[in-house]
PDB file of C-alpha atoms in Angstrom:
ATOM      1  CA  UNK F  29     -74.910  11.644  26.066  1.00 45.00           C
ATOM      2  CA  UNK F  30     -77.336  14.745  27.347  1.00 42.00           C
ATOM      3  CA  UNK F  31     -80.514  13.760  27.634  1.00 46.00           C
ATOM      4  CA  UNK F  32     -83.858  15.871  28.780  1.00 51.00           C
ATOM      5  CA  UNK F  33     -83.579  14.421  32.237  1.00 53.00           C
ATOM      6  CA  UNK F  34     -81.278  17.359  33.092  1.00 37.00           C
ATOM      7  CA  UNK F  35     -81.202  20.594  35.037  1.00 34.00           C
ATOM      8  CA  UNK F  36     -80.800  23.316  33.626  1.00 33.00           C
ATOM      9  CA  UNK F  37     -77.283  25.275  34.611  1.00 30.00           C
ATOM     10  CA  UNK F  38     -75.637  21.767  34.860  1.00 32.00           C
ATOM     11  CA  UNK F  39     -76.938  20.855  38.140  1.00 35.00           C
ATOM     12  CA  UNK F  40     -77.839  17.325  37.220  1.00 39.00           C
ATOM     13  CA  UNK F  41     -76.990  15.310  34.537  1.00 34.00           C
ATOM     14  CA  UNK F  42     -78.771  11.780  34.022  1.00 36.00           C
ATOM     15  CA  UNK F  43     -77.705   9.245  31.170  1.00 36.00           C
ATOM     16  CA  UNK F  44     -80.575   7.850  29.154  1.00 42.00           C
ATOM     17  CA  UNK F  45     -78.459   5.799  26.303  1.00 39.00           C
ATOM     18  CA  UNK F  46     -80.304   4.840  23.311  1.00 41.00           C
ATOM     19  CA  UNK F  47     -81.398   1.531  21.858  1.00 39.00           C
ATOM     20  CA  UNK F  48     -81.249  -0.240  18.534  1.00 39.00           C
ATOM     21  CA  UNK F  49     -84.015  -1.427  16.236  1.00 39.00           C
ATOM     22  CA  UNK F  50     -84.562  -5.158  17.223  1.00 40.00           C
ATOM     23  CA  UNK F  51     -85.933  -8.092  15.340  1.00 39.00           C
ATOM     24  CA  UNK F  52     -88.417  -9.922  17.672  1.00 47.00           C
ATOM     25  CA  UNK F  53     -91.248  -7.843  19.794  1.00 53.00           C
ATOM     26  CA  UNK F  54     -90.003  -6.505  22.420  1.00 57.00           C
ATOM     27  CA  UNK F  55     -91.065  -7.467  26.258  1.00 67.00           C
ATOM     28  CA  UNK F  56     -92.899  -5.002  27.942  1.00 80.00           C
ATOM     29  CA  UNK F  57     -91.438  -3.233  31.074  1.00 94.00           C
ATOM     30  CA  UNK F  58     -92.707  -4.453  34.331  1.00 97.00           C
ATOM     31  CA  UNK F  59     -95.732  -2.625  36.111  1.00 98.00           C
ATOM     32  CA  UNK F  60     -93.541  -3.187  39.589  1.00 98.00           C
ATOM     33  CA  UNK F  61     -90.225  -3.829  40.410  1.00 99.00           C
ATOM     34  CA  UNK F  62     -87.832  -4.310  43.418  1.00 98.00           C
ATOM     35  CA  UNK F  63     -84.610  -2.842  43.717  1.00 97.00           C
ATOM     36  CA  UNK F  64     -82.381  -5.188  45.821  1.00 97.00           C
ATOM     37  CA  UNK F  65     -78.647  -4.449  46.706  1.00 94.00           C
ATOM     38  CA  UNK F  66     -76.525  -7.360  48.181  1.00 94.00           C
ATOM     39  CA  UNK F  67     -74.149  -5.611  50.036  1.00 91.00           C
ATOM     40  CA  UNK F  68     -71.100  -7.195  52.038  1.00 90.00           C
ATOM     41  CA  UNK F  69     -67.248  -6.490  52.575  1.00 87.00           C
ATOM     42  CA  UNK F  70     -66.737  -9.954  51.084  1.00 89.00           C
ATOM     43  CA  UNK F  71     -67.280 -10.159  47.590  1.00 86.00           C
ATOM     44  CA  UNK F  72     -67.454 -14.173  48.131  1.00 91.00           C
ATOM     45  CA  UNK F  73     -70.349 -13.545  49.899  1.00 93.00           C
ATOM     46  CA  UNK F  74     -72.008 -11.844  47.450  1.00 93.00           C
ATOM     47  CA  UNK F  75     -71.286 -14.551  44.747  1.00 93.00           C
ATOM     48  CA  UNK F  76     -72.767 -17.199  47.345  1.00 95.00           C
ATOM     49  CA  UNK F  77     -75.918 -15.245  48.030  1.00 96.00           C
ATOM     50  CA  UNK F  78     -76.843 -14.694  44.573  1.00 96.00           C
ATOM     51  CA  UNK F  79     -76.031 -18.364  44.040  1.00 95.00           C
ATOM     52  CA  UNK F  80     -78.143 -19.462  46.729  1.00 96.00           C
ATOM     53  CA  UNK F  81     -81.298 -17.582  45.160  1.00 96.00           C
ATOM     54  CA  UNK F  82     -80.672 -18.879  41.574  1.00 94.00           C
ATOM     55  CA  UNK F  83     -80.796 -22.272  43.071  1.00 93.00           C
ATOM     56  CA  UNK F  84     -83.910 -21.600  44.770  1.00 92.00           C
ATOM     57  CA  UNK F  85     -85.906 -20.324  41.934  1.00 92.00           C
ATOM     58  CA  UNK F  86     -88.163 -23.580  42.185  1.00 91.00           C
ATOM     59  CA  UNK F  87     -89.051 -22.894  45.423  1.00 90.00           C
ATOM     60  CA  UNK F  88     -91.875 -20.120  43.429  1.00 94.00           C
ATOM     61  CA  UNK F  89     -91.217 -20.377  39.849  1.00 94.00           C
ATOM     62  CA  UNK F  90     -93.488 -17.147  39.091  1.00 96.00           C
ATOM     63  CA  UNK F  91     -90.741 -15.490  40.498  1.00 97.00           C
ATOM     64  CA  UNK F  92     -87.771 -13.639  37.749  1.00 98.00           C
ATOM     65  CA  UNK F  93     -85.318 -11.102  38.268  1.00 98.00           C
ATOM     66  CA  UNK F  94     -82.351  -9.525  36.082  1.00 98.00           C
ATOM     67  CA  UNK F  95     -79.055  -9.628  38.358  1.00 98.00           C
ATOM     68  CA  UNK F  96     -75.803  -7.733  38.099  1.00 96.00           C
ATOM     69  CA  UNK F  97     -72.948  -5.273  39.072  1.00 93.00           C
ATOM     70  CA  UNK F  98     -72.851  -1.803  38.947  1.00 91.00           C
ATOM     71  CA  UNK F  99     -69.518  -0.812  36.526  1.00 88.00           C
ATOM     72  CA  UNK F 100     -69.470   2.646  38.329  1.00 77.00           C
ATOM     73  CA  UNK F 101     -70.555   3.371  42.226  1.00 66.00           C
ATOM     74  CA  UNK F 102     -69.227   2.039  45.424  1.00 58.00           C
ATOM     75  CA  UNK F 103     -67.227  -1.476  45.066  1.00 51.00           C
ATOM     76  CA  UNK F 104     -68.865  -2.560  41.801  1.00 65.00           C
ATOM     77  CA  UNK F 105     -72.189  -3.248  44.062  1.00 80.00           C
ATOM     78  CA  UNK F 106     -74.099  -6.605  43.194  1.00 92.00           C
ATOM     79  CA  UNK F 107     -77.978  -5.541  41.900  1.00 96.00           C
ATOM     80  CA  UNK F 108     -80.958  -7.753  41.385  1.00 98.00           C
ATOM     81  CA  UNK F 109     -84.284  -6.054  39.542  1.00 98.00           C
ATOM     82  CA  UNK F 110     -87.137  -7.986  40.390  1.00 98.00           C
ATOM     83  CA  UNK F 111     -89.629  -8.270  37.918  1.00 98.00           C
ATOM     84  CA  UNK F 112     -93.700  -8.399  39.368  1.00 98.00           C
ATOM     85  CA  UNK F 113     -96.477  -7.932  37.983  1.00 97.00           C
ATOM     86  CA  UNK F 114     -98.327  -6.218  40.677  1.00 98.00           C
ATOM     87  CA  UNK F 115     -97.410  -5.477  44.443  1.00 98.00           C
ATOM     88  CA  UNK F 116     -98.792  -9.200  45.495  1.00 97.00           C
ATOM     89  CA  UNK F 117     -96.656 -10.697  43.842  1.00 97.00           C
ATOM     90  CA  UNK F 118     -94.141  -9.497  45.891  1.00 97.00           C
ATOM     91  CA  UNK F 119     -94.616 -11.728  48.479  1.00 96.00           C
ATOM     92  CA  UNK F 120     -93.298 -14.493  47.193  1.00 96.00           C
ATOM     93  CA  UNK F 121     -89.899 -12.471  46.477  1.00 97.00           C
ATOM     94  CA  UNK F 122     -89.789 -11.493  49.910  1.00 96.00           C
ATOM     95  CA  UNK F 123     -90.484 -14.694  51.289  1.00 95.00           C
ATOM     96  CA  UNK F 124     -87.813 -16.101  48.457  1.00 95.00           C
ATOM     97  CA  UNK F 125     -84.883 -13.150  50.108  1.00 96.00           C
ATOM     98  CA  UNK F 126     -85.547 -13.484  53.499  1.00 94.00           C
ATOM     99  CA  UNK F 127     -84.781 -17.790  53.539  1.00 94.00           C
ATOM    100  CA  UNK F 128     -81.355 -17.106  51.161  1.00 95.00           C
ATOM    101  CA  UNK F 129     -80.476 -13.829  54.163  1.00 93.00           C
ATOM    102  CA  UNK F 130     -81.189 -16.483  56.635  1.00 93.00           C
ATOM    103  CA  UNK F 131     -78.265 -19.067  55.467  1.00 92.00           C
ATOM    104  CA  UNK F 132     -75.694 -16.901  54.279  1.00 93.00           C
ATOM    105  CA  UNK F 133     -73.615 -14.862  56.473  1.00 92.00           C
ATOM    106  CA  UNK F 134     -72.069 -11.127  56.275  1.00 90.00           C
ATOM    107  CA  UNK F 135     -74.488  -9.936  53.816  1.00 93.00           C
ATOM    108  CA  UNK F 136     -76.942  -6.895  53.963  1.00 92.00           C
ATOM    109  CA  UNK F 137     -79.850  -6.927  51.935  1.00 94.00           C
ATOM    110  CA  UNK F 138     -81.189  -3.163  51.192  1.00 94.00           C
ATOM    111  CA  UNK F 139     -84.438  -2.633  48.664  1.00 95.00           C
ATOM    112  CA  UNK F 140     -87.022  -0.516  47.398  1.00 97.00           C
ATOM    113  CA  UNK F 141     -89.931  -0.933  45.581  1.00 98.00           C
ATOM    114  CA  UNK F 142     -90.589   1.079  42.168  1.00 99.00           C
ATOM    115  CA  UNK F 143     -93.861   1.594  40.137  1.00 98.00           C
ATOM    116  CA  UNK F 144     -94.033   1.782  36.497  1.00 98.00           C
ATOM    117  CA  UNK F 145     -95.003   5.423  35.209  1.00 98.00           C
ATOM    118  CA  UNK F 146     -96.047   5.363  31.585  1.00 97.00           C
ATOM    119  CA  UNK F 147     -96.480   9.334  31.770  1.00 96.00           C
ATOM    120  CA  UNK F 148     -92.711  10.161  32.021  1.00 97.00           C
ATOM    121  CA  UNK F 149     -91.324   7.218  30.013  1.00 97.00           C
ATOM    122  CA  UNK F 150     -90.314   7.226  26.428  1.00 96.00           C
ATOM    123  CA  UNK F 151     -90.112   5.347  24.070  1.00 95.00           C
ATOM    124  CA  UNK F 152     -90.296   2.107  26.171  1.00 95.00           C
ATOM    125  CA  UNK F 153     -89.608  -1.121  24.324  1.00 92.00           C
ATOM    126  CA  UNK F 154     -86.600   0.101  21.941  1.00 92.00           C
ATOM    127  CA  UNK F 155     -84.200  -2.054  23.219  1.00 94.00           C
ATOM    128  CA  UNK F 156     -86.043  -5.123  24.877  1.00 94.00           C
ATOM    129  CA  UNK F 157     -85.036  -6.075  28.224  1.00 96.00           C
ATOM    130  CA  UNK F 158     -84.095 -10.072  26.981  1.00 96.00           C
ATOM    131  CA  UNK F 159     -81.942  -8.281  24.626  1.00 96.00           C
ATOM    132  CA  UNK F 160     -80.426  -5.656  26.878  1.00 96.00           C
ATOM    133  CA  UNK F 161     -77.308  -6.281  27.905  1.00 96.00           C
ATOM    134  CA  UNK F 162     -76.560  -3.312  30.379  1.00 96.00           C
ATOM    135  CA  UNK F 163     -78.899  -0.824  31.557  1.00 96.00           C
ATOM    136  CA  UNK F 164     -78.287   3.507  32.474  1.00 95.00           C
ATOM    137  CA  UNK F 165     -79.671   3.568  36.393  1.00 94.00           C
ATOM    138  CA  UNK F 166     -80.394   7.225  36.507  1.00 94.00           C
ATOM    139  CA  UNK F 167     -81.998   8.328  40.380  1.00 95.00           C
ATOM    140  CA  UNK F 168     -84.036  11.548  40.753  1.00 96.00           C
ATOM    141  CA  UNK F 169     -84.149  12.367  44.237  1.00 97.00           C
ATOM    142  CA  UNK F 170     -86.477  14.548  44.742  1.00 98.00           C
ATOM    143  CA  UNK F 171     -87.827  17.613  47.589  1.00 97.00           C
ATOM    144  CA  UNK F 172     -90.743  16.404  49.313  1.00 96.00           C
ATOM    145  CA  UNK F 173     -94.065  18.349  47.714  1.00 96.00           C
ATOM    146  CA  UNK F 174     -92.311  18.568  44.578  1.00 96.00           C
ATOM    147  CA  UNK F 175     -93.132  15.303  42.688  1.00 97.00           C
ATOM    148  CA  UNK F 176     -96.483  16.004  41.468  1.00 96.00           C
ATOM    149  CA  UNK F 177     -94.352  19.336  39.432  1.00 95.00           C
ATOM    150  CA  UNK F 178     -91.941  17.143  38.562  1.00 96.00           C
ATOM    151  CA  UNK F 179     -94.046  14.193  36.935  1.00 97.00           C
ATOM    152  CA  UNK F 180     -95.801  17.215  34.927  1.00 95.00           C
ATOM    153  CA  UNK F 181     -92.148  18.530  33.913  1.00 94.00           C
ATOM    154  CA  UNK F 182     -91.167  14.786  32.638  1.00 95.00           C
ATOM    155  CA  UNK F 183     -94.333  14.098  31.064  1.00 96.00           C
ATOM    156  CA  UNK F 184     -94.088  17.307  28.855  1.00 94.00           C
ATOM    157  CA  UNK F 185     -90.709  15.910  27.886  1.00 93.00           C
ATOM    158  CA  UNK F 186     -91.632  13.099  26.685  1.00 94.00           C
ATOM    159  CA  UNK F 187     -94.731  14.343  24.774  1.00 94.00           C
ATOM    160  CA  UNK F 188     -92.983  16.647  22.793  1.00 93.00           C
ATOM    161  CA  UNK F 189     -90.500  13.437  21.815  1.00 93.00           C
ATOM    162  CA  UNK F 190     -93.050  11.630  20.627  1.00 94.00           C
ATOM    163  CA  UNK F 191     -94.535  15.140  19.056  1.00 93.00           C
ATOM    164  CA  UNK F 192     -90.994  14.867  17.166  1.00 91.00           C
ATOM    165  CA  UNK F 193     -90.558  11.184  16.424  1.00 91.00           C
ATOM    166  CA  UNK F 194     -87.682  10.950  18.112  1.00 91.00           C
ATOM    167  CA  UNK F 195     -86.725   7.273  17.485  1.00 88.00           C
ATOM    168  CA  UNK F 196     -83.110   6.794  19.051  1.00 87.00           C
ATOM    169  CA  UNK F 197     -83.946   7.864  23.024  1.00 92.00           C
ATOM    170  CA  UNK F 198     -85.920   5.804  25.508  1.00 94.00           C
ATOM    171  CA  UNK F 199     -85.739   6.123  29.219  1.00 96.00           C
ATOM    172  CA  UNK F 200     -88.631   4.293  31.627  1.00 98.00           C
ATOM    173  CA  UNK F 201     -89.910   5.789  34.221  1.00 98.00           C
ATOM    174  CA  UNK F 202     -90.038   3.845  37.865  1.00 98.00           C
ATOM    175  CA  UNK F 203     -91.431   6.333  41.220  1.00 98.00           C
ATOM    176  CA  UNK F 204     -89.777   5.040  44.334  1.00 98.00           C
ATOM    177  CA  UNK F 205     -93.167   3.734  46.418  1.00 98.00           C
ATOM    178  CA  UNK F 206     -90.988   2.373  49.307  1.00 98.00           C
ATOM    179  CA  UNK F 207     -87.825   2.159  50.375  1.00 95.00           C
ATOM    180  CA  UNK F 208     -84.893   4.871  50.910  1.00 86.00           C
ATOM    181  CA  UNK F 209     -85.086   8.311  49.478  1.00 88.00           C
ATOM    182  CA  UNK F 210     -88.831   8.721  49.034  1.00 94.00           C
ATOM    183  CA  UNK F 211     -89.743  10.567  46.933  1.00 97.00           C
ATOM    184  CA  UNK F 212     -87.709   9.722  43.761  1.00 98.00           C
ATOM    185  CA  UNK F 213     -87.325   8.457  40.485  1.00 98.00           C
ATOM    186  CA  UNK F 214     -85.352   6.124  38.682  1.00 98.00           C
ATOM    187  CA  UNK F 215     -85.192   6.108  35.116  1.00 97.00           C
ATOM    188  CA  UNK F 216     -83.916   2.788  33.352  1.00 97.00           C
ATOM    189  CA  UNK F 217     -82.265   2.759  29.718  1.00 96.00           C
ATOM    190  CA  UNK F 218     -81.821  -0.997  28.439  1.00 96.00           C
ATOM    191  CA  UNK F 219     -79.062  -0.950  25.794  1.00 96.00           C
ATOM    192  CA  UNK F 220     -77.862  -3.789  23.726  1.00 94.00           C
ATOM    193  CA  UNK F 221     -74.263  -2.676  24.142  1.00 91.00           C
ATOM    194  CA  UNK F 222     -72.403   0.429  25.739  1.00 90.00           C
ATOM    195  CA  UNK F 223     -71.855   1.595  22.406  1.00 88.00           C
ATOM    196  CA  UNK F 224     -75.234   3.126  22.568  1.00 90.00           C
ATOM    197  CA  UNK F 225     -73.490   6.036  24.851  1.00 89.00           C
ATOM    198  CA  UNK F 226     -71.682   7.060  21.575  1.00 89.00           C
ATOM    199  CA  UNK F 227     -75.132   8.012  20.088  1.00 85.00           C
ATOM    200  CA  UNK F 228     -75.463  11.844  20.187  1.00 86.00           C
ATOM    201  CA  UNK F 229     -78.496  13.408  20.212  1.00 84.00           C
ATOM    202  CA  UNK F 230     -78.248  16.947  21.409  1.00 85.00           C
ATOM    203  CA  UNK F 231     -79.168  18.376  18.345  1.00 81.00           C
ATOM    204  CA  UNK F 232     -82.551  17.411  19.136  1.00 81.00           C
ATOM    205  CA  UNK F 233     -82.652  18.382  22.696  1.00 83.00           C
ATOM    206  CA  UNK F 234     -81.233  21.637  21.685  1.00 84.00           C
ATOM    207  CA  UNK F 235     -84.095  22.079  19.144  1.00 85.00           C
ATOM    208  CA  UNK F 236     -86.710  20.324  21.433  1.00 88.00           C
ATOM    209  CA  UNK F 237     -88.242  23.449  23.698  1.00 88.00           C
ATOM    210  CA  UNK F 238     -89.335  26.807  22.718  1.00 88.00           C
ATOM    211  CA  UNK F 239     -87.375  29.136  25.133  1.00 90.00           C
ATOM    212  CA  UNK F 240     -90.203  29.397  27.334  1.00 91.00           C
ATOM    213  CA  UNK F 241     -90.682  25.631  28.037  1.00 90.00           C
ATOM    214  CA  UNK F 242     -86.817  25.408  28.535  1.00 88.00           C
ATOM    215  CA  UNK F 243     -87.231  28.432  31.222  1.00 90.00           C
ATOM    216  CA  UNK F 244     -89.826  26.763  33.080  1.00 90.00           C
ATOM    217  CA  UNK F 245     -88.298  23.077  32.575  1.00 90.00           C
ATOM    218  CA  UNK F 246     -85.365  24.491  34.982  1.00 91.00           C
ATOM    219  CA  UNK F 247     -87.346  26.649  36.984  1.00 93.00           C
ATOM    220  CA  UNK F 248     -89.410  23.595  38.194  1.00 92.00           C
ATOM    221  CA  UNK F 249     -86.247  21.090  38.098  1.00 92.00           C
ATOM    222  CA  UNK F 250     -84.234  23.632  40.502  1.00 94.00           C
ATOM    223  CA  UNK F 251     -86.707  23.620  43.375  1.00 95.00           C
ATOM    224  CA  UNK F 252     -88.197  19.701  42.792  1.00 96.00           C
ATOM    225  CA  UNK F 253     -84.595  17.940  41.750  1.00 96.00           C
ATOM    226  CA  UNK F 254     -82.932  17.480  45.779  1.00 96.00           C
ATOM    227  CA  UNK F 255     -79.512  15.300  43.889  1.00 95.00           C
ATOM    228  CA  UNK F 256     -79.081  12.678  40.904  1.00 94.00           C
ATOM    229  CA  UNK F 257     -76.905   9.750  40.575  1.00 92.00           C
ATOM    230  CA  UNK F 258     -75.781   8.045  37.393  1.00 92.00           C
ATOM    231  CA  UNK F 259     -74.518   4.542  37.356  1.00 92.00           C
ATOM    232  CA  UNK F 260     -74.416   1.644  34.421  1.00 93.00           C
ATOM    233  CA  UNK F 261     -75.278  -1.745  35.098  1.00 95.00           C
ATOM    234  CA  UNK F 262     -74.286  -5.063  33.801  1.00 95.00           C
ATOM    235  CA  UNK F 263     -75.983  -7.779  33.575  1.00 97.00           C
ATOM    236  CA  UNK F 264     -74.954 -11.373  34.921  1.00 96.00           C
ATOM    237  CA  UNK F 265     -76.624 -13.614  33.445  1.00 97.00           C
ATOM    238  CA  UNK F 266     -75.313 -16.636  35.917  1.00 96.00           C
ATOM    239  CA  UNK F 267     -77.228 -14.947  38.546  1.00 97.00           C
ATOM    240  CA  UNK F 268     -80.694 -14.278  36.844  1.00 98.00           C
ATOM    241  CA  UNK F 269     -83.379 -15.939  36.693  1.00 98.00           C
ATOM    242  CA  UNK F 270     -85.672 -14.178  33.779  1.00 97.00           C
ATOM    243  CA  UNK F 271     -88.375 -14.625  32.179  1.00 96.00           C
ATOM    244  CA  UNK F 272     -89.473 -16.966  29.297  1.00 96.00           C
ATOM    245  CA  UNK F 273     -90.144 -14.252  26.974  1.00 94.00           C
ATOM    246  CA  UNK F 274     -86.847 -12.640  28.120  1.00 96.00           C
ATOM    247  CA  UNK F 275     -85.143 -16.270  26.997  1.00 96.00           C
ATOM    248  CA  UNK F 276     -86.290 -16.752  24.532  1.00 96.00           C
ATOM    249  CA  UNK F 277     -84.686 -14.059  22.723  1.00 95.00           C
ATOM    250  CA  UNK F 278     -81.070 -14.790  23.040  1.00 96.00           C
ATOM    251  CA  UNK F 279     -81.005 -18.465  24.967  1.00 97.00           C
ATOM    252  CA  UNK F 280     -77.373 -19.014  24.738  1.00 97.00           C
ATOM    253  CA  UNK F 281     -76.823 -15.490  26.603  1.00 97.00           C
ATOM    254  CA  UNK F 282     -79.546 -16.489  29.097  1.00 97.00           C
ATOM    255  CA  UNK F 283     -77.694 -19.686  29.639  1.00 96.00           C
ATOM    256  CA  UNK F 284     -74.613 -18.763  30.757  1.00 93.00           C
ATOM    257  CA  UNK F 285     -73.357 -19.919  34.101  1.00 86.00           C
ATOM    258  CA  UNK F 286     -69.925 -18.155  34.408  1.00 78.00           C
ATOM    259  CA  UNK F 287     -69.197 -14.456  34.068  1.00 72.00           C
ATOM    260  CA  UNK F 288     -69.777 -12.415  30.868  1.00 58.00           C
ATOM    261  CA  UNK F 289     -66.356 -12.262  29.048  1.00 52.00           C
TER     262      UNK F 289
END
């Protein structure tokens, strides 16, 4: 699906998949988040290290995360998302990461920390995150100088969706704070299944911008936008360790301690 996190003349093309109506309130997205990749030859050791932190959640019970593989990208990467309310909380993560490194051989730990951005999100909530059941990972990398332009371009974008009452597109904004490829942007789409890529909704993109707006939209995405990346993750629920509002809204899918089928 096209979506308005694009360049214009087909430079870039992020996913932002759609979500459908849900039953219970949805959980709110997380003001910070960390970005952790568990990266090893060994695909065992992967397995073991997210294993190892699952059975350490007691050590800080405040601490939740969302873990999974990457369908698309380099050797179907493992993922974890921590979920924090603010950047002290990190701490305890860290501290949490750095005892599991510690005992389990041949793995690589590489992470970055994200900040929510209300101003260039959309729609956030559709599809709650205890109901999601993959999620689009759509990076923005972008020129140094050029995010302040860019946040303006996004946050037009999603003002005129809400301007339309566009109800089938949501994509949530996270600016890289630390890590690799500052500056940057992620944008997150939870989706209850991948049959939310099937949704088309280019006739409203197409209809979205007067011809100036769409001008300047790829004006200003041509000399902020540096790259993008696209990738679809999948989440394992044997490995996560989420919230109780997250849970609580499908327990037996939260419960799971072998792969998804």
């Amino acid at each position: 699906m096209k979506t308005l996190l694009q360049a214009v003349g087909a430079l870039f093309l992020l996913l932002a998949p759609v979500a459908r109506a849900q039953t219970s309130a949805p959980t709110a997205p997380p003001n910070v988040i960390e970005l952790t990749y568990i990266e090893s030859d060994d695909a065992g050791a992967q397995v073991r290290f997210a294993t190892a932190l699952r059975a350490q959640a007691s050590d800080d019970p405040s601490q939740r995360w969302i873990a999974g593989r990457f369908m698309t990208g380099a050797s179907r990467q493992l993922a974890i998302v921590s979920l924090h309310s603010n950047y002290a909380h990190l701490l305890g993560w860290e501290t949490m990461l750095g005892k599991i490194s510690r005992g389990v051989p041949g793995v690589k730990v590489r992470n970055s920390v994200l900040s929510f951005n209300p101003r260039v999100s959309y729609n956030p909530g559709r599809t709650s995150w205890g109901k999601a059941r993959s999620f689009g990972f759509s990076f923005m990398y972008l020129r140094r100088g050029a995010t302040d332009n860019f946040v303006r371009e996004q946050t037009l974008a999603a003002d005129l969706l809400r301007n339309a009452k566009v109800v089938d597109e949501e994509f949530i904004g996270y600016g890289v704070m630390f890590g690799d490829n500052v500056p940057a942007y992620l944008f997150l789409t939870p989706m209850a299944g991948l049959g939310d890529l099937d949704i088309d909704l280019s006739h409203v993109h197409n209809t979205l911008f007067t011809e100036e707006q769409d001008r300047n939209r790829g004006n200003v995405l041509r000399e902020s936008v540096v790259s993008g990346t696209n990738n679809l993750f999948i989440v394992a629920p044997e490995f996560s360790n989420v919230t109780d509002a997250m849970r609580s809204e499908d327990p037996a899918f939260w419960a799971r301690t072998s792969p998804t089928p």
